[in-house]
Each structure stands twice: as structure tokens, then as C-alpha cells.
Coordinates of C-alpha atoms and ligand atoms in Angstrom, one line a residue:
M98 CA 129.1 196.6 29.3
S99 CA 126.6 197.8 31.8
Q100 CA 126.0 196.3 35.9
Q101 CA 122.8 195.4 34.7
D102 CA 123.8 193.2 31.4
E103 CA 126.0 191.2 33.5
L104 CA 124.2 190.5 35.4
V105 CA 121.8 189.5 32.8
E106 CA 124.6 187.5 30.9
A107 CA 126.2 185.8 34.9
L108 CA 122.1 184.5 35.2
N109 CA 121.2 182.3 31.4
A110 CA 125.0 181.5 32.1
E111 CA 123.8 179.5 34.8
T112 CA 120.4 178.6 33.8
N113 CA 122.3 177.0 30.5
K114 CA 124.7 174.9 32.4
I115 CA 121.1 173.6 34.9
R116 CA 120.0 172.5 31.2
V117 CA 122.9 170.7 30.3
S118 CA 123.6 169.1 33.7
G119 CA 119.8 169.0 35.0
K120 CA 118.7 165.0 34.8
S121 CA 114.9 164.8 33.1
L122 CA 112.4 163.0 35.7
K123 CA 110.7 159.9 34.1
L124 CA 107.2 158.9 35.4
K125 CA 105.0 155.8 34.3
A126 CA 101.9 156.0 32.6
S127 CA 98.9 154.6 33.5
E128 CA 98.2 152.1 30.9
K129 CA 95.0 151.2 31.2
A130 CA 94.6 154.9 30.6
V131 CA 96.3 154.8 27.8
E132 CA 94.7 151.7 26.4
E133 CA 91.7 153.3 27.3
L134 CA 92.2 156.8 25.8
Y135 CA 93.6 155.4 22.2
N136 CA 90.3 153.3 22.1
T137 CA 87.9 156.0 22.9
G138 CA 89.4 159.2 23.1
L139 CA 89.6 162.0 20.8
V140 CA 90.7 165.5 20.9
G141 CA 89.0 168.3 19.3
K142 CA 89.8 171.7 18.4
L143 CA 87.3 173.8 17.1
L144 CA 88.1 176.6 14.4
A145 CA 87.1 179.9 15.6
D146 CA 88.3 183.5 16.0
R147 CA 87.1 184.0 19.2
S148 CA 86.6 182.0 22.6
I149 CA 83.4 179.4 22.6
N150 CA 81.7 179.2 25.6
K151 CA 82.4 175.6 27.3
N152 CA 78.9 175.4 28.8
A153 CA 77.3 175.9 25.7
V154 CA 79.9 173.4 23.7
K155 CA 78.9 170.5 25.7
A156 CA 75.2 171.7 25.9
I157 CA 75.6 171.3 22.1
I158 CA 78.3 168.5 21.6
L159 CA 75.3 166.1 24.4
K160 CA 72.2 166.8 22.1
A161 CA 74.1 166.4 18.6
W162 CA 75.9 163.7 19.8
R163 CA 73.3 161.4 21.4
T164 CA 75.8 158.7 21.7
S165 CA 74.7 155.7 23.6
R166 CA 76.5 155.9 26.6
G167 CA 77.5 159.6 27.0
V168 CA 81.0 161.2 26.0
Q169 CA 82.7 162.7 29.2
I170 CA 84.1 166.4 28.4
V171 CA 87.7 167.9 29.3
D172 CA 88.9 171.5 27.9
L173 CA 92.4 171.2 27.4
R174 CA 92.7 174.8 26.0
E175 CA 90.8 178.0 24.7
N176 CA 88.6 176.0 22.5
I177 CA 90.6 172.8 22.9
F178 CA 89.0 169.9 24.0
L179 CA 89.4 165.8 25.2
F180 CA 86.8 163.5 24.0
K181 CA 86.2 160.5 26.0
F182 CA 83.4 158.0 25.3
A183 CA 82.3 154.8 26.5
C184 CA 82.4 152.9 24.1
E185 CA 84.3 152.7 20.9
G186 CA 81.3 152.0 18.5
D187 CA 80.0 155.5 19.7
K188 CA 83.7 157.3 18.7
R189 CA 84.0 155.7 15.5
R190 CA 80.4 156.9 14.9
I191 CA 81.0 160.5 15.1
V192 CA 84.5 160.7 13.6
E193 CA 82.3 158.7 10.3
L194 CA 79.5 161.6 10.5
G195 CA 82.0 164.2 10.5
P196 CA 82.6 167.1 10.4
W197 CA 80.3 168.9 13.5
N198 CA 80.0 172.4 13.7
I199 CA 79.0 174.2 16.8
E200 CA 77.9 178.3 16.4
G201 CA 79.0 177.6 13.1
F202 CA 82.2 176.7 13.9
P203 CA 84.2 173.6 12.1
L204 CA 85.5 170.8 15.5
I205 CA 88.8 169.3 13.8
L206 CA 88.9 165.8 15.5
K207 CA 91.8 164.0 15.6
Q208 CA 93.1 160.7 17.4
W209 CA 94.1 160.6 21.2
N210 CA 98.1 159.2 21.6
Q211 CA 100.3 158.9 24.8
N212 CA 102.9 161.5 25.3
M213 CA 100.8 163.9 22.9
V214 CA 100.8 168.0 23.8
V215 CA 98.0 169.7 22.7
E216 CA 100.7 171.9 20.4
D217 CA 101.8 169.0 19.2
L218 CA 98.8 168.4 17.2
D219 CA 98.1 169.1 14.2
F220 CA 94.7 170.7 13.0
S221 CA 95.8 171.9 9.9
S222 CA 92.8 170.1 8.0
L223 CA 89.9 168.5 8.7
P224 CA 87.5 165.5 6.4
V225 CA 85.0 167.4 4.2
W226 CA 82.7 165.7 1.8
I227 CA 82.1 167.1 -1.4
Q228 CA 79.7 167.0 -3.4
V229 CA 80.9 167.7 -7.6
H230 CA 77.4 169.1 -9.1
N231 CA 76.9 169.3 -13.1
L232 CA 78.8 167.1 -14.1
S233 CA 77.3 164.2 -17.1
I234 CA 77.4 161.0 -16.5
E235 CA 79.9 160.0 -18.4
Y236 CA 82.8 161.7 -16.5
M237 CA 81.8 160.7 -13.6
S238 CA 84.4 157.9 -12.8
K239 CA 86.4 157.4 -10.0
E240 CA 89.7 158.0 -12.0
N241 CA 87.8 161.5 -12.5
A242 CA 86.7 161.9 -8.9
V243 CA 90.7 162.0 -7.6
E244 CA 91.5 164.5 -10.0
I245 CA 88.0 166.4 -9.1
G246 CA 88.8 166.0 -5.1
S247 CA 92.9 166.6 -6.4
L248 CA 92.2 170.5 -6.4
V249 CA 90.7 171.1 -3.0
G250 CA 93.1 169.3 -1.0
E251 CA 94.3 165.6 -0.2
V252 CA 91.5 163.1 -1.7
V253 CA 90.9 160.5 1.3
D254 CA 87.4 158.8 0.6
V255 CA 85.2 158.2 -2.9
D256 CA 81.6 157.7 -2.9
F257 CA 81.6 155.3 -5.4
T258 CA 78.0 152.9 -6.4
G259 CA 77.6 150.5 -8.7
D260 CA 80.2 147.8 -11.1
G261 CA 80.4 150.4 -14.3
E262 CA 83.5 152.4 -14.9
V263 CA 80.7 155.5 -13.8
C264 CA 78.4 156.4 -10.9
M265 CA 74.8 156.3 -11.6
C266 CA 74.1 159.0 -9.1
N267 CA 73.2 162.7 -10.1
F268 CA 76.7 164.4 -8.2
L269 CA 79.4 162.7 -7.3
R270 CA 80.9 162.6 -3.2
V271 CA 85.1 162.6 -2.8
K272 CA 86.2 163.3 0.9
V273 CA 88.8 165.4 0.7
E274 CA 91.5 166.8 3.3
V275 CA 90.8 170.5 3.5
K276 CA 93.4 172.0 4.7
V277 CA 91.7 175.0 6.9
D278 CA 94.5 177.8 6.1
D279 CA 93.3 177.8 2.0
L280 CA 90.5 178.8 0.4
L281 CA 87.2 176.7 -0.2
R282 CA 87.2 176.5 -4.1
S283 CA 83.7 177.4 -5.0
G284 CA 84.1 175.0 -8.3
F285 CA 85.5 174.8 -11.7
Y286 CA 85.4 175.0 -15.7
L287 CA 85.3 171.6 -17.5
D288 CA 86.5 172.1 -21.0
R289 CA 84.1 170.6 -23.9
S290 CA 86.3 171.7 -26.4
P291 CA 84.8 172.7 -29.6
H292 CA 81.8 173.4 -27.1
S293 CA 82.4 175.9 -24.3
D294 CA 83.5 176.0 -20.6
L295 CA 81.0 174.4 -18.6
W296 CA 80.8 175.8 -14.5
I297 CA 81.1 173.0 -12.5
Q298 CA 79.6 173.2 -8.7
F299 CA 81.1 172.1 -5.7
K300 CA 78.6 171.6 -2.5
Y301 CA 80.3 170.8 1.0
E302 CA 78.6 168.7 3.3
R303 CA 78.2 169.7 7.0
V304 CA 80.3 172.5 6.6
A305 CA 77.8 175.4 8.3
E306 CA 79.3 178.8 8.0
F307 CA 82.6 180.1 6.2
C308 CA 83.4 183.5 5.4
Y309 CA 82.0 184.8 1.2
K310 CA 84.5 187.4 0.8
C311 CA 88.2 185.0 1.6
G312 CA 86.2 181.7 1.7
R313 CA 88.2 180.8 3.9
L314 CA 87.1 178.5 7.3
G315 CA 86.5 179.3 11.0
H316 CA 85.0 183.3 11.1
L317 CA 82.5 185.1 8.7
K318 CA 82.7 187.9 6.6
A319 CA 82.1 190.1 8.7
R320 CA 85.0 189.5 10.9
C321 CA 87.0 189.3 8.0
L322 CA 90.5 190.3 7.7
K323 CA 91.6 189.6 4.4
V324 CA 91.7 192.7 2.3
S325 CA 91.5 191.2 -1.5
H326 CA 88.6 189.3 -2.4
I327 CA 90.1 186.9 -4.0
D328 CA 88.1 186.4 -7.7
A329 CA 89.6 184.3 -9.9
Q330 CA 87.3 181.6 -10.0
I331 CA 84.4 183.6 -10.3
P332 CA 82.1 182.0 -13.6
S333 CA 80.3 183.8 -16.1
K334 CA 77.6 182.6 -14.6
E335 CA 76.3 182.3 -11.7
P336 CA 76.8 181.4 -9.0
Y337 CA 79.6 183.2 -8.4
G338 CA 82.3 183.5 -5.9
F339 CA 81.6 181.9 -1.6
G340 CA 78.4 181.5 -1.3
H341 CA 75.8 179.9 0.5
W342 CA 75.3 177.7 -2.6
M343 CA 78.3 175.6 -1.6
K344 CA 76.5 174.3 1.0
A345 CA 75.2 171.2 0.5
G346 CA 72.0 171.0 1.8
S347 CA 70.9 168.6 5.4
S348 CA 69.3 165.8 2.8
G349 CA 72.8 166.3 0.3
R350 CA 73.9 162.7 0.8
K351 CA 73.0 158.9 -0.4
T352 CA 69.0 160.2 -0.2
S353 CA 68.8 162.8 -2.7
R354 CA 69.8 159.9 -5.3
W355 CA 67.4 157.9 -7.1
V356 CA 68.3 155.2 -8.7
E357 CA 65.1 152.9 -10.3
F358 CA 65.4 149.5 -10.8
M359 CA 63.5 148.4 -14.0
A360 CA 62.1 144.6 -13.0
E361 CA 62.2 142.8 -16.6
E362 CA 58.9 141.9 -17.9
S363 CA 58.3 137.6 -17.1
S364 CA 58.5 135.7 -21.0
A365 CA 56.2 132.7 -19.4
K366 CA 53.6 134.8 -19.3
Ligands
ZN56 ZN1 87.3 185.7 5.7

């Protein structure tokens, strides 16, 4: 063993001794801060393949969120921010209206918790509303919505209007926890045997940009590092693969639904 190796070994032994015998330091947490941050705090990570200028983030957030009494923004790490709202209502509204995008990149928002450190937070998924287009009314049940949503990720909500077995609307809506490492599925084939299979198209609400080559969030096609194109889900007819058709229009929420209630003619005429 060389003299240098012996020195390194001796230093390591000393360090281990300190770790074993060292006492941890107990500090007092501010109860007021814990309560305030729990009720009004969110931690957000921008899923981007480059560093986004924090001033740009602040400007976009303040304009888009329009909070009634403002929001404090603290940058914790590169592309990771703490948002502290002035009231719980603003926080709830921002979570419900998500996902949000900044410069085309999704902002993954998570609840603030005491003793959390950035490294412990799970930013591996985000909730997204998916519209299921081209499905006939008779298939638009809650049960089917859950089954369809499960093709993409964990189903967290189904938008179901009416009290019948099926939803009287022009598309199904299902909220799914989308894993950011998984590709955004473009749709699926509906088995209509003995008739030919039918392509059912997914449209993702409020998903600004994603890679049209590998179908993943967080980067654009020009900066894609994936080697091969995934074509397993290409349908026989257009649209196919990944593309802009997978983004729901801005009017894609309930406003695009159209239900007319016909009043019965009065028989007392
Ligand atoms: Zn890609």
C-alpha cells in the first residue's frame, strides 16, 4: 500500500468515527410558517431540458395566474420554485386549473410539506385532462372512461355529466396522472367486430409543447435524444404518431359541449 493510500484510509476511518459518534442537532421549526406554507404553499418544477430564466418565469406566472392577492415566488434550485399564495383559495384554483406551461414546458406542482427537501419530492408525474374523441355515445360510460384513462396512467377523475349510464356529450374527459418519462399515447383502436377497428383519438388539455418524435413532455423534436421513432401506435388513417392534433384547443373544456333541452309543449292549450 502506498503512503497516499494509507493516508486516504486513515482519513476515511476518522470520518466514519465522527459519523458514528456525532450527535444530530435538533432545531425548532416555526409553527406559524409550517401552517402557512402547508395551507398556501406549492413547490413547482419546470420540466425543461434547459434552464429557464427565473425572471421570465415570474413574469409569465404573475400574468397567467391573476391571483387575487398576489403570490410570492422563491427559486429553490434550477427550474424549481416555491410558490406561496396569499390565500388558500388562490392555491386551490391554480391547482384545479392546471397543468400550467411556461415557455412551452410543463410546470409540475406539488404540495409543500414540513421537512421536505427538494430531492425528496416526486416530480415524476402530473395530472392532465384527456379528451377521448370519436367514441360513439353508447361507449361513453364512467367505467369505460376509467378503462381508457388507464391506458395512459393512473386515473384520478372522470368528468361525467348527466345521471344516465352514458355521458351525453361529444367526447369523454378523464383526468390521468401522466408519468413524464412515458410517451403521451396518441389514442387506441376500438374493437367493433365484426366491423373494422376504429381509431379513437386522445387530445391532451393544456399541454403546450411536447416532442413529436418520441411523444414525451419536456423537450421539442429538434432537441430529442431518443434514437428510434416509436411507431407502434400509428393508426392506418390520419392522424398518426405524435403531433399537434393531440393538443386540445383552448375551448376544449366543457364549453365545447352542446346539449339542448327541449321543453315539452304544454298540453293545457
Ligand atoms: Zn423526444
